[in-house]
Amino acid sequence: MKALSIDLTSGTVTELPISPESTQYYLGGRGLGIRYLYDHLPENTDPLSPENILGLWTSPLMGTGAVSMVKLCGVTRSPQTGTILMSLMGGYFGPELRFAGVDGLIFHGRAEKPVYLLVKEGVAELLPAEHLWGLSTRETADRITQDLDLKRIQIASIGPAGENLVAFASIMHQGNAMGRGGIGSVMGSKNLKAIAASGKQRPPLAQPDRYQAAVKRITQSYRESEALALFGTTGTTQHVDGLNLKHMYPTRNFQDGKFEEYQQVNADTLYKKHVQKRISCQGCSVRCRRESANTEGPYAGTITDGPEYETLWGFGGLCGNDSLNAVIKANDLCLEYGMDTISAAGVISFGMECFERGLISTEDTEGIELRFGNPDAIIEMLPLIARKEGFGRILAQGTRRAAELIGGNAEEYAMQVKGLELAGYDPRNAKGMALGYATSPRGACHERGYLTAETVGFPPGVDRLAYEGKGELVKEAQDTVAVKDSLSFCVLSSAGTSLDDMAELFSAAVGIEVTSQDLLEAGERINNLERLFNIREGFSRVDDTLPRRFLREPILDNQGNPQTVDIELLLDLYYQARGWDPQGHPLPETLERLGLRETDSPGSQVFGQ
Amino acid sequence: MKALSIDLTSGTVTELPISPESTQYYLGGRGLGIRYLYDHLPENTDPLSPENILGLWTSPLMGTGAVSMVKLCGVTRSPQTGTILMSLMGGYFGPELRFAGVDGLIFHGRAEKPVYLLVKEGVAELLPAEHLWGLSTRETADRITQDLDLKRIQIASIGPAGENLVAFASIMHQGNAMGRGGIGSVMGSKNLKAIAASGKQRPPLAQPDRYQAAVKRITQSYRESEALALFGTTGTTQHVDGLNLKHMYPTRNFQDGKFEEYQQVNADTLYKKHVQKRISCQGCSVRCRRESANTEGPYAGTITDGPEYETLWGFGGLCGNDSLNAVIKANDLCLEYGMDTISAAGVISFGMECFERGLISTEDTEGIELRFGNPDAIIEMLPLIARKEGFGRILAQGTRRAAELIGGNAEEYAMQVKGLELAGYDPRNAKGMALGYATSPRGACHERGYLTAETVGFPPGVDRLAYEGKGELVKEAQDTVAVKDSLSFCVLSSAGTSLDDMAELFSAAVGIEVTSQDLLEAGERINNLERLFNIREGFSRVDDTLPRRFLREPILDNQGNPQTVDIELLLDLYYQARGWDPQGHPLPETLERLGLRETDSPGSQVFGQ
């Protein structure tokens, strides 16, 4: 494997071989990303400075015909949180990078003028992008496609939000977002508008016959899985009903756990009135995604990829909004401007609570009635945020900074951890999710330690309101997802691939025999190295927390009992499960076991060996 | 706990206390049933003689408010197979027996004239049933309800098929069947038409607070489970599409693994055109069952509980029939006459193949064109079978005996193991299912070692075409389902209860602490004791086989490769996993480990201690 290191300041491209040993210890994607960043990014680097490093990492498995290995992992220091940032994007772009002969892209520096990168059949070229600056992500892709006139091409780009350094700007590829943590602004800060990939190469495999046999078997099992077929029918949007039932559906900026109008914005209504077709990522038979349209009513004429659950919830119940037409329009605006829908919805919802509590008024918002349940306010505010105009200048900073700017007691309504807005699961009614939000390396992320037992109810036997065992469960979930993120597996459809299958695929692809246990240990190593990165940037136990609302303001569970979160108890359980000290620092023996002791780290500086 | 032992010959009822130790070793239901039968049924007893014993067993958990513990287990020697028979029935009847203060009913002897049993608030009474003889199961329940005029009542009865000793007669309770193996004929042979239960007692619990806490938690998790909600939408009928895709949908008496018209008889069509409402068993929130109607077309006016997948398949593709109206009518006829739909469909499908191959003709069938794809032939034949009229006299014997009666090479088309017809999964394309059919204690049963990994695709990582590992997997599945059958869990909705939860429920209910490992060992003990029963009745390795069709006639898998079953390899793997010798006899050390050595068996004669 090889990555290309691109110095945008000088315009030079150099090749960085990735040794098989690197992949043995760090697998790919997220793992290679943190190893590279930890070794090369100086402490305390301003995330929006030319010195920040933006890595886009594939894996030894991506693009090889196996199902659900589509997730390109962006790794950088987050401008929104200051932590390590891993951000993943599905679709077709990651695989196409490998078809173009490149396994990773590492951007340093800053181009003098806007550029975009073309990677074609192993050759990378920086091309001028001044004519693209200011275009939406869809326009950008259309224009590049037109300009290059290649038979096959996949494009990822930022939109105006990334150019304007919005705290939660995303990188977009069709309807797929590398969404969270402001990775689009890192790209914007480097004057890098887009990346285009085109190629017909077949990614190398150490043992092609063995690999193809495994792929064939697994692909077949995906196609045949009744369980995945059932999941695919409505995908993540089915959460709306289930989470309302569990009082885990955050409503009006987390003031409640259920939304009285949820049936206006649930899967049933979405699929009956709006979904036009099911769509998929590269080579995935699950087809859990969707294209939706407003064929009538407000914002008619909008057609967009999505929404996924998080967007459906964020612009729905979180903002007290029951207009599905507005949700679909908001989804499309975020797609075009290149903004993370979770954070965009989160910061608007935060603004709504501040507005309703009198901390801001129409004087601040230039006349916008920023109230819960006002769909037009959402649609008016999104372009202002992306362009940093009017009150959008405040909200474009993200919730944490916006709360500082608004002042007063606004911080009490700022639903964020380490600066990242929370996702659509109320942590008071799911203690593992609470711990996941608090300890995810990139801030309040729901994906990095997701317990399906707490959300969809499988495997059975886990009490989502219990504390006991949650330290171990979240650790295991975090290590497992680190494996998936590093091997470019989609966390959803990888439910069809066992860890044993992953080990078989890895062994055959790389030529180094690993077991599922080796993979899990790599996942643990990755989580620990990310922890070391965050510690180096000054994070510790005090940052592993939740907004005060969850610690002090109870909501009722669906048995009528008040629920808050005892975060200190959860942290004690978790640090113990992790082999970390009470401050959340990995113990020497833990680092030793994972080969992460500075002096003899087998993974340190492994690139290019 | 206590069972009532009813001597139908003398009309006397005696009480049999069930000790906590019995439940510790045999749990309940199926486990207590085999222990009792093994200890009390003389070798080589004619199953239809007064000397056969018919046990109906609840469990220490049934009727206690917990979800999906509804399955009453009938245990007897099967008249269809000669093996041990365990047959399970959902609905409301089993729980009502416990509300009536009785945990098990054991019938001996034969009543001189037709009787039915009323169990009311702990008291059992035999009542005359001559006026009920000949009535359908629905009519029987209606008439008893009318006669007794009790506020609450649940009824199980046989129909004409049971009275007429049809080989595969069932016991019916509403649309719920204790279906397989001819248990209805055992009841018929005893002149026992029905059992009515009525009571308001609360089953005793050793540690009520602890128990209720667990029930509350588990019940809540069921209500909240998105996965179970998704399953509940179409229940088992969703298999039609999935199994056709896998070429596991037996078509035209197992001549093919896919049905070209499957979309006429799948869940989509059923739910769009026929299903009127979803229905449930006692206290179950999954509601995976259905009531269907023919509102127009052939057999219009039929309304019936069901069909489940097996019936939808059996009277559908197995008979080459694409008329869903006929399937629904056939479902209803079997309900009314009291016949197992799997065996009824199987024997008709067998007849169809014999007809098409010229072994029988319209002369034999009295004019019925018994051809694949002729829905009217199914509907005409079912009453003839139930009444043992015309060609129905032959088919009412079950497939194995019918093949002997038809003669020639009919045996080659007899799709049965140990006399029991196969269910709706072609074993050539699922090797674990093949092994399950061959080794299930009651003959070709799909439920006693069901691998969801082979059918619905979860958990992932199991190759349904592979032999490796299937011995262990089937053993584990068999032991697990023995636990569920014994604790009265529904095998479908118990997917929402972990073994740890089951152990917690058992411990709190019985007052003896058990772990999930203890439960699994009890499941293994039960399977081994059932094996000892079958061995005593003369069964051995040669009987653990499959119809020659599966060993010699390949069908294509969905990759285009021909597939048969190497049953000897599978048996070797399985016997080894079980700790059985190459003849399929449990090794002394296996019996020793499970406490089943004759001399010191802790479970032997445990009742009443």
JSON list of N, CA and C in Angstrom, two decimals, chain A residues 448-497:
[
{"chain": "A", "resi": 448, "resn": "ARG", "atom": "N", "xyz": [-19.03, 5.83, 17.97]},
{"chain": "A", "resi": 448, "resn": "ARG", "atom": "CA", "xyz": [-17.75, 5.24, 18.36]},
{"chain": "A", "resi": 448, "resn": "ARG", "atom": "C", "xyz": [-17.86, 4.23, 19.49]},
{"chain": "A", "resi": 449, "resn": "GLY", "atom": "N", "xyz": [-19.04, 4.11, 20.09]},
{"chain": "A", "resi": 449, "resn": "GLY", "atom": "CA", "xyz": [-19.20, 3.07, 21.12]},
{"chain": "A", "resi": 449, "resn": "GLY", "atom": "C", "xyz": [-20.64, 2.62, 21.19]},
{"chain": "A", "resi": 450, "resn": "TYR", "atom": "N", "xyz": [-21.25, 2.49, 20.02]},
{"chain": "A", "resi": 450, "resn": "TYR", "atom": "CA", "xyz": [-22.69, 2.26, 19.89]},
{"chain": "A", "resi": 450, "resn": "TYR", "atom": "C", "xyz": [-23.08, 0.88, 20.41]},
{"chain": "A", "resi": 451, "resn": "LEU", "atom": "N", "xyz": [-24.02, 0.85, 21.35]},
{"chain": "A", "resi": 451, "resn": "LEU", "atom": "CA", "xyz": [-24.54, -0.43, 21.84]},
{"chain": "A", "resi": 451, "resn": "LEU", "atom": "C", "xyz": [-25.90, -0.68, 21.20]},
{"chain": "A", "resi": 452, "resn": "THR", "atom": "N", "xyz": [-25.95, -1.55, 20.22]},
{"chain": "A", "resi": 452, "resn": "THR", "atom": "CA", "xyz": [-27.25, -1.86, 19.61]},
{"chain": "A", "resi": 452, "resn": "THR", "atom": "C", "xyz": [-28.20, -2.44, 20.66]},
{"chain": "A", "resi": 453, "resn": "ALA", "atom": "N", "xyz": [-27.64, -3.08, 21.68]},
{"chain": "A", "resi": 453, "resn": "ALA", "atom": "CA", "xyz": [-28.48, -3.64, 22.75]},
{"chain": "A", "resi": 453, "resn": "ALA", "atom": "C", "xyz": [-29.32, -2.54, 23.41]},
{"chain": "A", "resi": 454, "resn": "GLU", "atom": "N", "xyz": [-28.79, -1.33, 23.46]},
{"chain": "A", "resi": 454, "resn": "GLU", "atom": "CA", "xyz": [-29.55, -0.24, 24.07]},
{"chain": "A", "resi": 454, "resn": "GLU", "atom": "C", "xyz": [-30.52, 0.42, 23.10]},
{"chain": "A", "resi": 455, "resn": "THR", "atom": "N", "xyz": [-30.25, 0.32, 21.83]},
{"chain": "A", "resi": 455, "resn": "THR", "atom": "CA", "xyz": [-31.08, 1.04, 20.86]},
{"chain": "A", "resi": 455, "resn": "THR", "atom": "C", "xyz": [-32.08, 0.11, 20.16]},
{"chain": "A", "resi": 456, "resn": "VAL", "atom": "N", "xyz": [-31.59, -0.85, 19.38]},
{"chain": "A", "resi": 456, "resn": "VAL", "atom": "CA", "xyz": [-32.53, -1.73, 18.68]},
{"chain": "A", "resi": 456, "resn": "VAL", "atom": "C", "xyz": [-32.91, -2.96, 19.50]},
{"chain": "A", "resi": 457, "resn": "GLY", "atom": "N", "xyz": [-32.25, -3.16, 20.65]},
{"chain": "A", "resi": 457, "resn": "GLY", "atom": "CA", "xyz": [-32.67, -4.24, 21.53]},
{"chain": "A", "resi": 457, "resn": "GLY", "atom": "C", "xyz": [-31.98, -5.57, 21.27]},
{"chain": "A", "resi": 458, "resn": "PHE", "atom": "N", "xyz": [-30.90, -5.57, 20.51]},
{"chain": "A", "resi": 458, "resn": "PHE", "atom": "CA", "xyz": [-30.17, -6.79, 20.27]},
{"chain": "A", "resi": 458, "resn": "PHE", "atom": "C", "xyz": [-28.69, -6.57, 20.42]},
{"chain": "A", "resi": 459, "resn": "PRO", "atom": "N", "xyz": [-27.96, -7.53, 20.98]},
{"chain": "A", "resi": 459, "resn": "PRO", "atom": "CA", "xyz": [-28.44, -8.75, 21.62]},
{"chain": "A", "resi": 459, "resn": "PRO", "atom": "C", "xyz": [-29.25, -8.45, 22.88]},
{"chain": "A", "resi": 460, "resn": "PRO", "atom": "N", "xyz": [-30.14, -9.40, 23.26]},
{"chain": "A", "resi": 460, "resn": "PRO", "atom": "CA", "xyz": [-31.00, -9.15, 24.41]},
{"chain": "A", "resi": 460, "resn": "PRO", "atom": "C", "xyz": [-30.24, -9.27, 25.72]},
{"chain": "A", "resi": 461, "resn": "GLY", "atom": "N", "xyz": [-30.87, -8.85, 26.79]},
{"chain": "A", "resi": 461, "resn": "GLY", "atom": "CA", "xyz": [-30.29, -9.05, 28.11]},
{"chain": "A", "resi": 461, "resn": "GLY", "atom": "C", "xyz": [-29.50, -7.88, 28.65]},
{"chain": "A", "resi": 462, "resn": "VAL", "atom": "N", "xyz": [-29.45, -6.76, 27.91]},
{"chain": "A", "resi": 462, "resn": "VAL", "atom": "CA", "xyz": [-28.75, -5.58, 28.41]},
{"chain": "A", "resi": 462, "resn": "VAL", "atom": "C", "xyz": [-29.79, -4.55, 28.84]},
{"chain": "A", "resi": 463, "resn": "ASP", "atom": "N", "xyz": [-29.70, -4.10, 30.07]},
{"chain": "A", "resi": 463, "resn": "ASP", "atom": "CA", "xyz": [-30.62, -3.09, 30.59]},
{"chain": "A", "resi": 463, "resn": "ASP", "atom": "C", "xyz": [-30.03, -1.73, 30.27]},
{"chain": "A", "resi": 464, "resn": "ARG", "atom": "N", "xyz": [-30.70, -0.97, 29.41]},
{"chain": "A", "resi": 464, "resn": "ARG", "atom": "CA", "xyz": [-30.10, 0.30, 28.99]},
{"chain": "A", "resi": 464, "resn": "ARG", "atom": "C", "xyz": [-30.05, 1.32, 30.13]},
{"chain": "A", "resi": 465, "resn": "LEU", "atom": "N", "xyz": [-30.84, 1.11, 31.18]},
{"chain": "A", "resi": 465, "resn": "LEU", "atom": "CA", "xyz": [-30.84, 2.04, 32.31]},
{"chain": "A", "resi": 465, "resn": "LEU", "atom": "C", "xyz": [-29.84, 1.64, 33.40]},
{"chain": "A", "resi": 466, "resn": "ALA", "atom": "N", "xyz": [-29.25, 0.46, 33.26]},
{"chain": "A", "resi": 466, "resn": "ALA", "atom": "CA", "xyz": [-28.31, -0.01, 34.28]},
{"chain": "A", "resi": 466, "resn": "ALA", "atom": "C", "xyz": [-26.91, 0.56, 34.03]},
{"chain": "A", "resi": 467, "resn": "TYR", "atom": "N", "xyz": [-26.16, 0.68, 35.11]},
{"chain": "A", "resi": 467, "resn": "TYR", "atom": "CA", "xyz": [-24.77, 1.11, 35.02]},
{"chain": "A", "resi": 467, "resn": "TYR", "atom": "C", "xyz": [-23.83, -0.09, 34.93]},
{"chain": "A", "resi": 468, "resn": "GLU", "atom": "N", "xyz": [-24.19, -1.12, 35.65]},
{"chain": "A", "resi": 468, "resn": "GLU", "atom": "CA", "xyz": [-23.33, -2.30, 35.78]},
{"chain": "A", "resi": 468, "resn": "GLU", "atom": "C", "xyz": [-22.95, -2.86, 34.41]},
{"chain": "A", "resi": 469, "resn": "GLY", "atom": "N", "xyz": [-21.70, -3.11, 34.23]},
{"chain": "A", "resi": 469, "resn": "GLY", "atom": "CA", "xyz": [-21.25, -3.74, 33.00]},
{"chain": "A", "resi": 469, "resn": "GLY", "atom": "C", "xyz": [-21.04, -2.79, 31.84]},
{"chain": "A", "resi": 470, "resn": "LYS", "atom": "N", "xyz": [-21.46, -1.55, 31.98]},
{"chain": "A", "resi": 470, "resn": "LYS", "atom": "CA", "xyz": [-21.41, -0.64, 30.84]},
{"chain": "A", "resi": 470, "resn": "LYS", "atom": "C", "xyz": [-19.97, -0.22, 30.48]},
{"chain": "A", "resi": 471, "resn": "GLY", "atom": "N", "xyz": [-19.08, -0.25, 31.49]},
{"chain": "A", "resi": 471, "resn": "GLY", "atom": "CA", "xyz": [-17.68, 0.06, 31.18]},
{"chain": "A", "resi": 471, "resn": "GLY", "atom": "C", "xyz": [-17.10, -0.93, 30.20]},
{"chain": "A", "resi": 472, "resn": "GLU", "atom": "N", "xyz": [-17.29, -2.21, 30.49]},
{"chain": "A", "resi": 472, "resn": "GLU", "atom": "CA", "xyz": [-16.80, -3.28, 29.62]},
{"chain": "A", "resi": 472, "resn": "GLU", "atom": "C", "xyz": [-17.48, -3.24, 28.26]},
{"chain": "A", "resi": 473, "resn": "LEU", "atom": "N", "xyz": [-18.81, -3.06, 28.28]},
{"chain": "A", "resi": 473, "resn": "LEU", "atom": "CA", "xyz": [-19.56, -3.10, 27.02]},
{"chain": "A", "resi": 473, "resn": "LEU", "atom": "C", "xyz": [-19.14, -1.96, 26.09]},
{"chain": "A", "resi": 474, "resn": "VAL", "atom": "N", "xyz": [-18.96, -0.78, 26.66]},
{"chain": "A", "resi": 474, "resn": "VAL", "atom": "CA", "xyz": [-18.59, 0.36, 25.82]},
{"chain": "A", "resi": 474, "resn": "VAL", "atom": "C", "xyz": [-17.16, 0.19, 25.31]},
{"chain": "A", "resi": 475, "resn": "LYS", "atom": "N", "xyz": [-16.27, -0.29, 26.17]},
{"chain": "A", "resi": 475, "resn": "LYS", "atom": "CA", "xyz": [-14.90, -0.57, 25.71]},
{"chain": "A", "resi": 475, "resn": "LYS", "atom": "C", "xyz": [-14.92, -1.52, 24.52]},
{"chain": "A", "resi": 476, "resn": "GLU", "atom": "N", "xyz": [-15.66, -2.60, 24.66]},
{"chain": "A", "resi": 476, "resn": "GLU", "atom": "CA", "xyz": [-15.70, -3.62, 23.60]},
{"chain": "A", "resi": 476, "resn": "GLU", "atom": "C", "xyz": [-16.29, -3.03, 22.32]},
{"chain": "A", "resi": 477, "resn": "ALA", "atom": "N", "xyz": [-17.34, -2.23, 22.49]},
{"chain": "A", "resi": 477, "resn": "ALA", "atom": "CA", "xyz": [-17.96, -1.61, 21.31]},
{"chain": "A", "resi": 477, "resn": "ALA", "atom": "C", "xyz": [-17.00, -0.63, 20.65]},
{"chain": "A", "resi": 478, "resn": "GLN", "atom": "N", "xyz": [-16.28, 0.12, 21.46]},
{"chain": "A", "resi": 478, "resn": "GLN", "atom": "CA", "xyz": [-15.33, 1.10, 20.91]},
{"chain": "A", "resi": 478, "resn": "GLN", "atom": "C", "xyz": [-14.19, 0.40, 20.17]},
{"chain": "A", "resi": 479, "resn": "ASP", "atom": "N", "xyz": [-13.70, -0.68, 20.75]},
{"chain": "A", "resi": 479, "resn": "ASP", "atom": "CA", "xyz": [-12.59, -1.40, 20.10]},
{"chain": "A", "resi": 479, "resn": "ASP", "atom": "C", "xyz": [-13.08, -2.05, 18.80]},
{"chain": "A", "resi": 480, "resn": "THR", "atom": "N", "xyz": [-14.29, -2.58, 18.84]},
{"chain": "A", "resi": 480, "resn": "THR", "atom": "CA", "xyz": [-14.83, -3.22, 17.64]},
{"chain": "A", "resi": 480, "resn": "THR", "atom": "C", "xyz": [-15.03, -2.20, 16.52]},
{"chain": "A", "resi": 481, "resn": "VAL", "atom": "N", "xyz": [-15.57, -1.05, 16.88]},
{"chain": "A", "resi": 481, "resn": "VAL", "atom": "CA", "xyz": [-15.83, -0.06, 15.83]},
{"chain": "A", "resi": 481, "resn": "VAL", "atom": "C", "xyz": [-14.51, 0.52, 15.31]},
{"chain": "A", "resi": 482, "resn": "ALA", "atom": "N", "xyz": [-13.48, 0.54, 16.15]},
{"chain": "A", "resi": 482, "resn": "ALA", "atom": "CA", "xyz": [-12.17, 0.99, 15.66]},
{"chain": "A", "resi": 482, "resn": "ALA", "atom": "C", "xyz": [-11.64, 0.03, 14.60]},
{"chain": "A", "resi": 483, "resn": "VAL", "atom": "N", "xyz": [-11.92, -1.26, 14.79]},
{"chain": "A", "resi": 483, "resn": "VAL", "atom": "CA", "xyz": [-11.55, -2.24, 13.76]},
{"chain": "A", "resi": 483, "resn": "VAL", "atom": "C", "xyz": [-12.31, -1.94, 12.47]},
{"chain": "A", "resi": 484, "resn": "LYS", "atom": "N", "xyz": [-13.61, -1.74, 12.60]},
{"chain": "A", "resi": 484, "resn": "LYS", "atom": "CA", "xyz": [-14.43, -1.50, 11.42]},
{"chain": "A", "resi": 484, "resn": "LYS", "atom": "C", "xyz": [-14.04, -0.20, 10.72]},
{"chain": "A", "resi": 485, "resn": "ASP", "atom": "N", "xyz": [-13.83, 0.86, 11.50]},
{"chain": "A", "resi": 485, "resn": "ASP", "atom": "CA", "xyz": [-13.43, 2.15, 10.92]},
{"chain": "A", "resi": 485, "resn": "ASP", "atom": "C", "xyz": [-12.09, 2.02, 10.20]},
{"chain": "A", "resi": 486, "resn": "SER", "atom": "N", "xyz": [-11.24, 1.17, 10.73]},
{"chain": "A", "resi": 486, "resn": "SER", "atom": "CA", "xyz": [-9.90, 1.05, 10.16]},
{"chain": "A", "resi": 486, "resn": "SER", "atom": "C", "xyz": [-9.89, 0.15, 8.93]},
{"chain": "A", "resi": 487, "resn": "LEU", "atom": "N", "xyz": [-10.80, -0.81, 8.90]},
{"chain": "A", "resi": 487, "resn": "LEU", "atom": "CA", "xyz": [-10.87, -1.69, 7.73]},
{"chain": "A", "resi": 487, "resn": "LEU", "atom": "C", "xyz": [-11.92, -1.20, 6.73]},
{"chain": "A", "resi": 488, "resn": "SER", "atom": "N", "xyz": [-12.43, 0.00, 6.98]},
{"chain": "A", "resi": 488, "resn": "SER", "atom": "CA", "xyz": [-13.37, 0.70, 6.08]},
{"chain": "A", "resi": 488, "resn": "SER", "atom": "C", "xyz": [-14.74, 0.05, 5.99]},
{"chain": "A", "resi": 489, "resn": "PHE", "atom": "N", "xyz": [-15.08, -0.73, 7.03]},
{"chain": "A", "resi": 489, "resn": "PHE", "atom": "CA", "xyz": [-16.42, -1.31, 7.07]},
{"chain": "A", "resi": 489, "resn": "PHE", "atom": "C", "xyz": [-17.45, -0.27, 7.48]},
{"chain": "A", "resi": 490, "resn": "CYS", "atom": "N", "xyz": [-18.58, -0.30, 6.84]},
{"chain": "A", "resi": 490, "resn": "CYS", "atom": "CA", "xyz": [-19.73, 0.48, 7.28]},
{"chain": "A", "resi": 490, "resn": "CYS", "atom": "C", "xyz": [-20.23, -0.11, 8.59]},
{"chain": "A", "resi": 491, "resn": "VAL", "atom": "N", "xyz": [-20.44, 0.72, 9.60]},
{"chain": "A", "resi": 491, "resn": "VAL", "atom": "CA", "xyz": [-20.87, 0.18, 10.89]},
{"chain": "A", "resi": 491, "resn": "VAL", "atom": "C", "xyz": [-22.26, -0.43, 10.83]},
{"chain": "A", "resi": 492, "resn": "LEU", "atom": "N", "xyz": [-23.06, 0.00, 9.86]},
{"chain": "A", "resi": 492, "resn": "LEU", "atom": "CA", "xyz": [-24.40, -0.57, 9.75]},
{"chain": "A", "resi": 492, "resn": "LEU", "atom": "C", "xyz": [-24.37, -1.93, 9.08]},
{"chain": "A", "resi": 493, "resn": "SER", "atom": "N", "xyz": [-23.94, -1.94, 7.82]},
{"chain": "A", "resi": 493, "resn": "SER", "atom": "CA", "xyz": [-24.07, -3.20, 7.09]},
{"chain": "A", "resi": 493, "resn": "SER", "atom": "C", "xyz": [-23.01, -4.22, 7.51]},
{"chain": "A", "resi": 494, "resn": "SER", "atom": "N", "xyz": [-21.98, -3.80, 8.23]},
{"chain": "A", "resi": 494, "resn": "SER", "atom": "CA", "xyz": [-21.00, -4.78, 8.70]},
{"chain": "A", "resi": 494, "resn": "SER", "atom": "C", "xyz": [-21.62, -5.71, 9.73]},
{"chain": "A", "resi": 495, "resn": "ALA", "atom": "N", "xyz": [-22.84, -5.44, 10.15]},
{"chain": "A", "resi": 495, "resn": "ALA", "atom": "CA", "xyz": [-23.56, -6.41, 10.98]},
{"chain": "A", "resi": 495, "resn": "ALA", "atom": "C", "xyz": [-23.64, -7.76, 10.29]},
{"chain": "A", "resi": 496, "resn": "GLY", "atom": "N", "xyz": [-23.42, -7.78, 8.99]},
{"chain": "A", "resi": 496, "resn": "GLY", "atom": "CA", "xyz": [-23.43, -9.04, 8.25]},
{"chain": "A", "resi": 496, "resn": "GLY", "atom": "C", "xyz": [-22.08, -9.73, 8.16]},
{"chain": "A", "resi": 497, "resn": "THR", "atom": "N", "xyz": [-21.03, -9.13, 8.72]},
{"chain": "A", "resi": 497, "resn": "THR", "atom": "CA", "xyz": [-19.70, -9.73, 8.67]},
{"chain": "A", "resi": 497, "resn": "THR", "atom": "C", "xyz": [-19.21, -9.97, 10.08]}
]
